[in-house]
Amino acid sequence: MTPDTMHHQWLLLAACFWVVFMFMVASKFLTLTFKDPEVFSAEQELLFLATKPELGNLPEEKHLPEELKPTGDMLSASRPAQPLVYSERLELIRSVCQDDSLKNLSHTAVSKFVLDRIFVCDKHKILFCQTPKVGNTQWKKVLIVLNGAFPSIEEIPENVVHDHEKNGLPRLSSFSDAEVQRRLKTYFKFFIVRDPFERLISAFKDKFVHNPRFEPWYRHEIAPGIIRKYRRNRTETRGIQFEDFVRYLGDPNHRWLDLQFGDHIIHWVTYVELCAPCEIKYSVIGHHETLEEDAPYILQAAGIDHLVSYPTIPPGITMYNKSKVEHYFLGISKRDIRRLYARFEGDFKLFGYQKPEFLLN
């Protein structure tokens, strides 16, 4: 073998060695860069297990008594999102309360008269302002059960509901000033309204037409007082008529007669006078016309829907009856109706009821 031939063989061998060496380096690089993902996950899992605290070192779980454990239903019902209709009602009240032109019709002092209208359920932190002739008897039954005076609504005798010596419903006026303020600031507060003129018709029918035997003073004391003051035809001998009632309520000087009637006037005074909606920040305002939806929502918002239900509402009983309103106001002078509206205008505007143009013009 010549020296030249041996030189070429050594060069070829060196080249092969170089190629093999470069291939090994490249293979190692690829292995480091593109690891098997399954192997990587397994390594990460081993790392997690190595750093996870031992079960014995975990904080001890606190166990609530079974009756206090919050369920999914309780948590979702404890603070329900307020549907738009209820927030719009509260916003309307705030807006009307700020209208200086209506200040005399929308504002009133939080007097003892107002505090007497508000019933207290301390056990569930609820305040309910009574607005007579708007289905209040049923709401009082709900509170009576919640206060523990009776186990169920069905077991409450009718003569007990309005007997405040027996029904277990304290009035807000029975507490000290400091306790009144604390409850007004922290409790769930609500009341119910209906069309103001339809409410007056209901009050007239209940107290002067279908007068219960256990309330004789409406027919025998209050009615004669209204007739003496407001009946135009002195020769008329019939009992009190709706026209007499309207004239009394629309009289700007009605208050001197109200003083003689005492608390019996709660059945026809304005919602403003009863509940002071511009002075007290209520949580929910329900409407009689939509009570089928409002009653369950109020129970849920107050956090008591799992404890009591609102009594069954007869079909159609809460609907606004325009024909009935027209019938009762038929024959009453436009002047007297306008004066009546002037007194109740605050109620119409605060709670979004349409001005009864069909009666006024």
mmCIF file of N, CA, C and O in Angstrom, residues 26-115:
data_model
loop_
_atom_site.group_PDB
_atom_site.id
_atom_site.type_symbol
_atom_site.label_atom_id
_atom_site.label_comp_id
_atom_site.label_asym_id
_atom_site.label_seq_id
_atom_site.Cartn_x
_atom_site.Cartn_y
_atom_site.Cartn_z
ATOM 1 N N ALA A 26 -26.410 15.498 17.849
ATOM 2 C CA ALA A 26 -27.744 15.939 17.401
ATOM 3 C C ALA A 26 -28.844 15.131 18.077
ATOM 4 O O ALA A 26 -29.879 15.662 18.484
ATOM 5 N N SER A 27 -28.619 13.809 18.208
ATOM 6 C CA SER A 27 -29.615 12.954 18.849
ATOM 7 C C SER A 27 -29.835 13.355 20.301
ATOM 8 O O SER A 27 -30.947 13.398 20.799
ATOM 9 N N LYS A 28 -28.745 13.654 20.994
ATOM 10 C CA LYS A 28 -28.852 14.079 22.394
ATOM 11 C C LYS A 28 -29.616 15.386 22.520
ATOM 12 O O LYS A 28 -30.455 15.578 23.400
ATOM 13 N N PHE A 29 -29.380 16.299 21.585
ATOM 14 C CA PHE A 29 -30.055 17.595 21.600
ATOM 15 C C PHE A 29 -31.551 17.436 21.395
ATOM 16 O O PHE A 29 -32.380 18.047 22.089
ATOM 17 N N LEU A 30 -31.905 16.573 20.431
ATOM 18 C CA LEU A 30 -33.327 16.340 20.167
ATOM 19 C C LEU A 30 -34.020 15.714 21.360
ATOM 20 O O LEU A 30 -35.144 16.039 21.693
ATOM 21 N N THR A 31 -33.341 14.800 22.048
ATOM 22 C CA THR A 31 -33.935 14.159 23.221
ATOM 23 C C THR A 31 -34.198 15.156 24.323
ATOM 24 O O THR A 31 -35.221 15.123 24.989
ATOM 25 N N LEU A 32 -33.276 16.093 24.528
ATOM 26 C CA LEU A 32 -33.455 17.106 25.574
ATOM 27 C C LEU A 32 -34.549 18.092 25.231
ATOM 28 O O LEU A 32 -35.249 18.592 26.099
ATOM 29 N N THR A 33 -34.731 18.390 23.959
ATOM 30 C CA THR A 33 -35.675 19.434 23.548
ATOM 31 C C THR A 33 -37.100 18.924 23.468
ATOM 32 O O THR A 33 -38.044 19.579 23.891
ATOM 33 N N PHE A 34 -37.305 17.733 22.928
ATOM 34 C CA PHE A 34 -38.647 17.207 22.699
ATOM 35 C C PHE A 34 -38.896 15.984 23.569
ATOM 36 O O PHE A 34 -38.870 14.860 23.092
ATOM 37 N N LYS A 35 -39.075 16.239 24.849
ATOM 38 C CA LYS A 35 -39.342 15.125 25.767
ATOM 39 C C LYS A 35 -40.717 14.550 25.495
ATOM 40 O O LYS A 35 -41.629 15.257 25.069
ATOM 41 N N ASP A 36 -40.904 13.319 25.826
ATOM 42 C CA ASP A 36 -42.203 12.663 25.746
ATOM 43 C C ASP A 36 -43.157 13.344 26.724
ATOM 44 O O ASP A 36 -42.896 13.385 27.922
ATOM 45 N N PRO A 37 -44.311 13.884 26.232
ATOM 46 C CA PRO A 37 -45.209 14.605 27.127
ATOM 47 C C PRO A 37 -45.743 13.748 28.256
ATOM 48 O O PRO A 37 -46.000 14.234 29.349
ATOM 49 N N GLU A 38 -45.978 12.473 28.020
ATOM 50 C CA GLU A 38 -46.484 11.617 29.079
ATOM 51 C C GLU A 38 -45.463 11.457 30.193
ATOM 52 O O GLU A 38 -45.809 11.466 31.373
ATOM 53 N N VAL A 39 -44.182 11.323 29.795
ATOM 54 C CA VAL A 39 -43.122 11.211 30.795
ATOM 55 C C VAL A 39 -43.018 12.499 31.589
ATOM 56 O O VAL A 39 -42.885 12.504 32.816
ATOM 57 N N PHE A 40 -43.185 13.667 30.900
ATOM 58 C CA PHE A 40 -43.111 14.973 31.567
ATOM 59 C C PHE A 40 -44.245 15.124 32.588
ATOM 60 O O PHE A 40 -44.050 15.569 33.713
ATOM 61 N N SER A 41 -45.443 14.695 32.192
ATOM 62 C CA SER A 41 -46.586 14.787 33.113
ATOM 63 C C SER A 41 -46.363 13.918 34.329
ATOM 64 O O SER A 41 -46.688 14.290 35.454
ATOM 65 N N ALA A 42 -45.821 12.737 34.090
ATOM 66 C CA ALA A 42 -45.586 11.847 35.225
ATOM 67 C C ALA A 42 -44.581 12.450 36.183
ATOM 68 O O ALA A 42 -44.744 12.363 37.411
ATOM 69 N N GLU A 43 -43.556 13.094 35.623
ATOM 70 C CA GLU A 43 -42.553 13.727 36.483
ATOM 71 C C GLU A 43 -43.163 14.879 37.283
ATOM 72 O O GLU A 43 -42.878 15.057 38.458
ATOM 73 N N GLN A 44 -44.045 15.655 36.630
ATOM 74 C CA GLN A 44 -44.710 16.755 37.338
ATOM 75 C C GLN A 44 -45.595 16.220 38.458
ATOM 76 O O GLN A 44 -45.679 16.803 39.527
ATOM 77 N N GLU A 45 -46.310 15.106 38.186
ATOM 78 C CA GLU A 45 -47.173 14.528 39.211
ATOM 79 C C GLU A 45 -46.361 14.074 40.418
ATOM 80 O O GLU A 45 -46.750 14.276 41.559
ATOM 81 N N LEU A 46 -45.195 13.468 40.126
ATOM 82 C CA LEU A 46 -44.324 13.040 41.227
ATOM 83 C C LEU A 46 -43.848 14.235 42.029
ATOM 84 O O LEU A 46 -43.777 14.194 43.256
ATOM 85 N N LEU A 47 -43.577 15.357 41.325
ATOM 86 C CA LEU A 47 -43.145 16.562 42.012
ATOM 87 C C LEU A 47 -44.248 17.091 42.905
ATOM 88 O O LEU A 47 -44.033 17.510 44.040
ATOM 89 N N PHE A 48 -45.521 17.081 42.403
ATOM 90 C CA PHE A 48 -46.667 17.549 43.188
ATOM 91 C C PHE A 48 -46.863 16.694 44.433
ATOM 92 O O PHE A 48 -47.081 17.203 45.536
ATOM 93 N N LEU A 49 -46.768 15.365 44.237
ATOM 94 C CA LEU A 49 -46.951 14.478 45.386
ATOM 95 C C LEU A 49 -45.869 14.671 46.418
ATOM 96 O O LEU A 49 -46.099 14.529 47.612
ATOM 97 N N ALA A 50 -44.670 15.007 45.940
ATOM 98 C CA ALA A 50 -43.558 15.194 46.869
ATOM 99 C C ALA A 50 -43.727 16.450 47.702
ATOM 100 O O ALA A 50 -43.283 16.510 48.842
ATOM 101 N N THR A 51 -44.409 17.481 47.129
ATOM 102 C CA THR A 51 -44.563 18.754 47.836
ATOM 103 C C THR A 51 -45.919 18.888 48.521
ATOM 104 O O THR A 51 -46.153 19.835 49.254
ATOM 105 N N LYS A 52 -46.900 17.998 48.291
ATOM 106 C CA LYS A 52 -48.230 18.074 48.884
ATOM 107 C C LYS A 52 -48.165 17.807 50.383
ATOM 108 O O LYS A 52 -47.509 16.857 50.807
ATOM 109 N N PRO A 53 -48.862 18.630 51.211
ATOM 110 C CA PRO A 53 -48.811 18.396 52.656
ATOM 111 C C PRO A 53 -49.521 17.112 53.027
ATOM 112 O O PRO A 53 -50.445 16.688 52.357
ATOM 113 N N GLU A 54 -49.061 16.517 54.101
ATOM 114 C CA GLU A 54 -49.702 15.300 54.566
ATOM 115 C C GLU A 54 -51.100 15.599 55.052
ATOM 116 O O GLU A 54 -51.383 16.672 55.587
ATOM 117 N N LEU A 55 -52.005 14.638 54.869
ATOM 118 C CA LEU A 55 -53.406 14.832 55.254
ATOM 119 C C LEU A 55 -53.531 15.167 56.723
ATOM 120 O O LEU A 55 -54.384 15.938 57.131
ATOM 121 N N GLY A 56 -52.683 14.602 57.520
ATOM 122 C CA GLY A 56 -52.780 14.843 58.960
ATOM 123 C C GLY A 56 -52.473 16.265 59.334
ATOM 124 O O GLY A 56 -52.838 16.722 60.407
ATOM 125 N N ASN A 57 -51.775 17.010 58.459
ATOM 126 C CA ASN A 57 -51.396 18.387 58.764
ATOM 127 C C ASN A 57 -52.394 19.412 58.252
ATOM 128 O O ASN A 57 -52.217 20.600 58.417
ATOM 129 N N LEU A 58 -53.459 18.948 57.541
ATOM 130 C CA LEU A 58 -54.452 19.887 57.022
ATOM 131 C C LEU A 58 -55.260 20.486 58.160
ATOM 132 O O LEU A 58 -55.493 19.831 59.179
ATOM 133 N N PRO A 59 -55.747 21.774 57.987
ATOM 134 C CA PRO A 59 -56.606 22.368 59.023
ATOM 135 C C PRO A 59 -57.862 21.540 59.198
ATOM 136 O O PRO A 59 -58.439 21.051 58.231
ATOM 137 N N GLU A 60 -58.336 21.418 60.407
ATOM 138 C CA GLU A 60 -59.521 20.627 60.691
ATOM 139 C C GLU A 60 -60.760 21.326 60.164
ATOM 140 O O GLU A 60 -60.951 22.527 60.343
ATOM 141 N N GLU A 61 -61.618 20.594 59.459
ATOM 142 C CA GLU A 61 -62.847 21.161 58.905
ATOM 143 C C GLU A 61 -63.830 21.447 60.033
ATOM 144 O O GLU A 61 -64.032 20.637 60.929
ATOM 145 N N LYS A 62 -64.458 22.651 59.948
ATOM 146 C CA LYS A 62 -65.443 23.013 60.967
ATOM 147 C C LYS A 62 -66.793 22.443 60.566
ATOM 148 O O LYS A 62 -67.273 22.659 59.465
ATOM 149 N N HIS A 63 -67.429 21.748 61.484
ATOM 150 C CA HIS A 63 -68.716 21.113 61.193
ATOM 151 C C HIS A 63 -69.832 21.913 61.848
ATOM 152 O O HIS A 63 -69.839 22.109 63.062
ATOM 153 N N LEU A 64 -70.802 22.393 61.000
ATOM 154 C CA LEU A 64 -71.968 23.087 61.525
ATOM 155 C C LEU A 64 -72.999 22.073 61.962
ATOM 156 O O LEU A 64 -73.072 20.969 61.407
ATOM 157 N N PRO A 65 -73.829 22.423 62.946
ATOM 158 C CA PRO A 65 -74.958 21.548 63.266
ATOM 159 C C PRO A 65 -75.810 21.356 62.024
ATOM 160 O O PRO A 65 -75.916 22.241 61.184
ATOM 161 N N GLU A 66 -76.461 20.201 61.908
ATOM 162 C CA GLU A 66 -77.198 19.866 60.689
ATOM 163 C C GLU A 66 -78.216 20.925 60.321
ATOM 164 O O GLU A 66 -78.389 21.283 59.166
ATOM 165 N N GLU A 67 -78.935 21.498 61.333
ATOM 166 C CA GLU A 67 -79.971 22.462 61.032
ATOM 167 C C GLU A 67 -79.428 23.819 60.602
ATOM 168 O O GLU A 67 -80.147 24.637 60.061
ATOM 169 N N LEU A 68 -78.116 24.047 60.852
ATOM 170 C CA LEU A 68 -77.532 25.326 60.486
ATOM 171 C C LEU A 68 -76.711 25.261 59.211
ATOM 172 O O LEU A 68 -76.243 26.274 58.727
ATOM 173 N N LYS A 69 -76.515 24.051 58.684
ATOM 174 C CA LYS A 69 -75.707 23.934 57.478
ATOM 175 C C LYS A 69 -76.417 24.617 56.312
ATOM 176 O O LYS A 69 -77.571 24.312 56.033
ATOM 177 N N PRO A 70 -75.724 25.542 55.612
ATOM 178 C CA PRO A 70 -76.367 26.194 54.464
ATOM 179 C C PRO A 70 -76.463 25.231 53.296
ATOM 180 O O PRO A 70 -75.491 24.576 52.941
ATOM 181 N N THR A 71 -77.652 25.120 52.744
ATOM 182 C CA THR A 71 -77.834 24.303 51.546
ATOM 183 C C THR A 71 -77.737 25.202 50.333
ATOM 184 O O THR A 71 -77.751 26.423 50.434
ATOM 185 N N GLY A 72 -77.683 24.603 49.150
ATOM 186 C CA GLY A 72 -77.646 25.409 47.933
ATOM 187 C C GLY A 72 -78.865 26.283 47.808
ATOM 188 O O GLY A 72 -78.790 27.438 47.407
ATOM 189 N N ASP A 73 -80.037 25.731 48.199
ATOM 190 C CA ASP A 73 -81.274 26.507 48.113
ATOM 191 C C ASP A 73 -81.242 27.696 49.055
ATOM 192 O O ASP A 73 -81.658 28.795 48.720
ATOM 193 N N MET A 74 -80.741 27.464 50.284
ATOM 194 C CA MET A 74 -80.716 28.550 51.266
ATOM 195 C C MET A 74 -79.785 29.665 50.823
ATOM 196 O O MET A 74 -80.097 30.844 50.946
ATOM 197 N N LEU A 75 -78.639 29.283 50.280
ATOM 198 C CA LEU A 75 -77.673 30.296 49.875
ATOM 199 C C LEU A 75 -78.198 31.114 48.709
ATOM 200 O O LEU A 75 -78.026 32.323 48.649
ATOM 201 N N SER A 76 -78.858 30.457 47.755
ATOM 202 C CA SER A 76 -79.358 31.191 46.597
ATOM 203 C C SER A 76 -80.539 32.061 46.972
ATOM 204 O O SER A 76 -80.782 33.090 46.367
ATOM 205 N N ALA A 77 -81.289 31.643 48.004
ATOM 206 C CA ALA A 77 -82.473 32.416 48.373
ATOM 207 C C ALA A 77 -82.167 33.497 49.388
ATOM 208 O O ALA A 77 -82.976 34.378 49.620
ATOM 209 N N SER A 78 -80.995 33.439 50.028
ATOM 210 C CA SER A 78 -80.715 34.383 51.098
ATOM 211 C C SER A 78 -80.608 35.811 50.590
ATOM 212 O O SER A 78 -81.056 36.745 51.235
ATOM 213 N N ARG A 79 -80.006 35.989 49.410
ATOM 214 C CA ARG A 79 -79.893 37.322 48.833
ATOM 215 C C ARG A 79 -80.252 37.261 47.354
ATOM 216 O O ARG A 79 -79.379 37.269 46.494
ATOM 217 N N PRO A 80 -81.542 37.193 47.056
ATOM 218 C CA PRO A 80 -81.921 37.072 45.653
ATOM 219 C C PRO A 80 -81.610 38.346 44.892
ATOM 220 O O PRO A 80 -81.702 39.450 45.429
ATOM 221 N N ALA A 81 -81.244 38.185 43.633
ATOM 222 C CA ALA A 81 -81.029 39.365 42.791
ATOM 223 C C ALA A 81 -82.367 40.056 42.612
ATOM 224 O O ALA A 81 -83.373 39.417 42.296
ATOM 225 N N GLN A 82 -82.395 41.348 42.847
ATOM 226 C CA GLN A 82 -83.655 42.073 42.799
ATOM 227 C C GLN A 82 -84.089 42.270 41.347
ATOM 228 O O GLN A 82 -83.388 42.925 40.574
ATOM 229 N N PRO A 83 -85.223 41.689 40.950
ATOM 230 C CA PRO A 83 -85.708 41.912 39.587
ATOM 231 C C PRO A 83 -85.899 43.391 39.305
ATOM 232 O O PRO A 83 -86.135 44.189 40.213
ATOM 233 N N LEU A 84 -85.825 43.735 38.034
ATOM 234 C CA LEU A 84 -85.845 45.135 37.622
ATOM 235 C C LEU A 84 -87.084 45.873 38.107
ATOM 236 O O LEU A 84 -87.012 47.036 38.510
ATOM 237 N N VAL A 85 -88.234 45.205 38.094
ATOM 238 C CA VAL A 85 -89.477 45.896 38.446
ATOM 239 C C VAL A 85 -89.423 46.447 39.872
ATOM 240 O O VAL A 85 -89.906 47.551 40.139
ATOM 241 N N TYR A 86 -88.799 45.709 40.796
ATOM 242 C CA TYR A 86 -88.762 46.157 42.189
ATOM 243 C C TYR A 86 -87.756 47.286 42.390
ATOM 244 O O TYR A 86 -88.016 48.215 43.159
ATOM 245 N N SER A 87 -86.637 47.222 41.704
ATOM 246 C CA SER A 87 -85.673 48.323 41.808
ATOM 247 C C SER A 87 -86.219 49.575 41.133
ATOM 248 O O SER A 87 -85.972 50.696 41.592
ATOM 249 N N GLU A 88 -86.992 49.412 40.070
ATOM 250 C CA GLU A 88 -87.602 50.576 39.401
ATOM 251 C C GLU A 88 -88.633 51.249 40.320
ATOM 252 O O GLU A 88 -88.753 52.481 40.319
ATOM 253 N N ARG A 89 -89.373 50.451 41.069
ATOM 254 C CA ARG A 89 -90.346 51.034 42.009
ATOM 255 C C ARG A 89 -89.641 51.884 43.063
ATOM 256 O O ARG A 89 -90.100 52.989 43.399
ATOM 257 N N LEU A 90 -88.540 51.367 43.588
ATOM 258 C CA LEU A 90 -87.797 52.121 44.611
ATOM 259 C C LEU A 90 -87.165 53.369 44.019
ATOM 260 O O LEU A 90 -87.125 54.427 44.665
ATOM 261 N N GLU A 91 -86.689 53.262 42.791
ATOM 262 C CA GLU A 91 -86.084 54.424 42.132
ATOM 263 C C GLU A 91 -87.132 55.492 41.867
ATOM 264 O O GLU A 91 -86.864 56.691 42.002
ATOM 265 N N LEU A 92 -88.343 55.096 41.505
ATOM 266 C CA LEU A 92 -89.427 56.055 41.291
ATOM 267 C C LEU A 92 -89.737 56.802 42.586
ATOM 268 O O LEU A 92 -89.934 58.024 42.579
ATOM 269 N N ILE A 93 -89.784 56.089 43.683
ATOM 270 C CA ILE A 93 -90.039 56.735 44.976
ATOM 271 C C ILE A 93 -88.957 57.764 45.272
ATOM 272 O O ILE A 93 -89.263 58.901 45.665
ATOM 273 N N ARG A 94 -87.693 57.382 45.072
ATOM 274 C CA ARG A 94 -86.598 58.328 45.325
ATOM 275 C C ARG A 94 -86.739 59.575 44.452
ATOM 276 O O ARG A 94 -86.509 60.692 44.907
ATOM 277 N N SER A 95 -87.117 59.376 43.206
ATOM 278 C CA SER A 95 -87.253 60.498 42.278
ATOM 279 C C SER A 95 -88.379 61.435 42.690
ATOM 280 O O SER A 95 -88.212 62.661 42.721
ATOM 281 N N VAL A 96 -89.542 60.884 43.015
ATOM 282 C CA VAL A 96 -90.686 61.706 43.415
ATOM 283 C C VAL A 96 -90.405 62.403 44.738
ATOM 284 O O VAL A 96 -90.793 63.557 44.936
ATOM 285 N N CYS A 97 -89.721 61.724 45.647
ATOM 286 C CA CYS A 97 -89.395 62.334 46.941
ATOM 287 C C CYS A 97 -88.511 63.568 46.772
ATOM 288 O O CYS A 97 -88.534 64.477 47.614
ATOM 289 N N GLN A 98 -87.729 63.607 45.701
ATOM 290 C CA GLN A 98 -86.842 64.747 45.453
ATOM 291 C C GLN A 98 -87.522 65.875 44.688
ATOM 292 O O GLN A 98 -86.928 66.922 44.469
ATOM 293 N N ASP A 99 -88.775 65.660 44.277
ATOM 294 C CA ASP A 99 -89.524 66.675 43.522
ATOM 295 C C ASP A 99 -90.117 67.690 44.502
ATOM 296 O O ASP A 99 -91.069 67.390 45.228
ATOM 297 N N ASP A 100 -89.557 68.884 44.522
ATOM 298 C CA ASP A 100 -90.002 69.908 45.478
ATOM 299 C C ASP A 100 -91.455 70.295 45.280
ATOM 300 O O ASP A 100 -92.135 70.688 46.241
ATOM 301 N N SER A 101 -91.954 70.187 44.046
ATOM 302 C CA SER A 101 -93.342 70.579 43.779
ATOM 303 C C SER A 101 -94.341 69.629 44.436
ATOM 304 O O SER A 101 -95.518 69.968 44.590
ATOM 305 N N LEU A 102 -93.884 68.426 44.812
ATOM 306 C CA LEU A 102 -94.766 67.435 45.444
ATOM 307 C C LEU A 102 -94.430 67.214 46.915
ATOM 308 O O LEU A 102 -94.935 66.280 47.530
ATOM 309 N N LYS A 103 -93.562 68.058 47.449
ATOM 310 C CA LYS A 103 -93.062 67.814 48.806
ATOM 311 C C LYS A 103 -94.190 67.710 49.833
ATOM 312 O O LYS A 103 -94.151 66.845 50.724
ATOM 313 N N ASN A 104 -95.198 68.545 49.720
ATOM 314 C CA ASN A 104 -96.294 68.514 50.694
ATOM 315 C C ASN A 104 -97.141 67.248 50.570
ATOM 316 O O ASN A 104 -97.869 66.887 51.500
ATOM 317 N N LEU A 105 -97.048 66.568 49.416
ATOM 318 C CA LEU A 105 -97.852 65.378 49.187
ATOM 319 C C LEU A 105 -97.059 64.077 49.358
ATOM 320 O O LEU A 105 -97.645 62.990 49.372
ATOM 321 N N SER A 106 -95.748 64.184 49.463
ATOM 322 C CA SER A 106 -94.914 62.974 49.515
ATOM 323 C C SER A 106 -94.150 62.814 50.826
ATOM 324 O O SER A 106 -93.626 61.734 51.099
ATOM 325 N N HIS A 107 -94.090 63.853 51.616
ATOM 326 C CA HIS A 107 -93.304 63.803 52.855
ATOM 327 C C HIS A 107 -94.203 63.909 54.083
ATOM 328 O O HIS A 107 -95.224 64.593 54.067
ATOM 329 N N THR A 108 -93.788 63.223 55.129
ATOM 330 C CA THR A 108 -94.487 63.311 56.411
ATOM 331 C C THR A 108 -93.501 62.957 57.511
ATOM 332 O O THR A 108 -92.489 62.283 57.263
ATOM 333 N N ALA A 109 -93.774 63.393 58.705
ATOM 334 C CA ALA A 109 -92.895 63.073 59.827
ATOM 335 C C ALA A 109 -93.069 61.608 60.228
ATOM 336 O O ALA A 109 -94.161 61.048 60.124
ATOM 337 N N VAL A 110 -91.979 60.991 60.692
ATOM 338 C CA VAL A 110 -92.070 59.619 61.220
ATOM 339 C C VAL A 110 -92.573 59.738 62.657
ATOM 340 O O VAL A 110 -91.826 59.626 63.632
ATOM 341 N N SER A 111 -93.866 59.962 62.760
ATOM 342 C CA SER A 111 -94.515 60.219 64.047
ATOM 343 C C SER A 111 -94.965 58.917 64.693
ATOM 344 O O SER A 111 -94.800 57.822 64.124
ATOM 345 N N LYS A 112 -95.551 59.019 65.863
ATOM 346 C CA LYS A 112 -96.095 57.836 66.527
ATOM 347 C C LYS A 112 -97.196 57.212 65.677
ATOM 348 O O LYS A 112 -97.353 55.987 65.649
ATOM 349 N N PHE A 113 -97.942 58.041 64.955
ATOM 350 C CA PHE A 113 -98.989 57.519 64.078
ATOM 351 C C PHE A 113 -98.383 56.566 63.045
ATOM 352 O O PHE A 113 -98.944 55.504 62.759
ATOM 353 N N VAL A 114 -97.245 56.930 62.463
ATOM 354 C CA VAL A 114 -96.560 56.069 61.495
ATOM 355 C C VAL A 114 -95.999 54.827 62.183
ATOM 356 O O VAL A 114 -96.179 53.702 61.702
ATOM 357 N N LEU A 115 -95.321 55.003 63.305
ATOM 358 C CA LEU A 115 -94.719 53.871 64.007
ATOM 359 C C LEU A 115 -95.769 52.879 64.500
ATOM 360 O O LEU A 115 -95.494 51.680 64.608
#
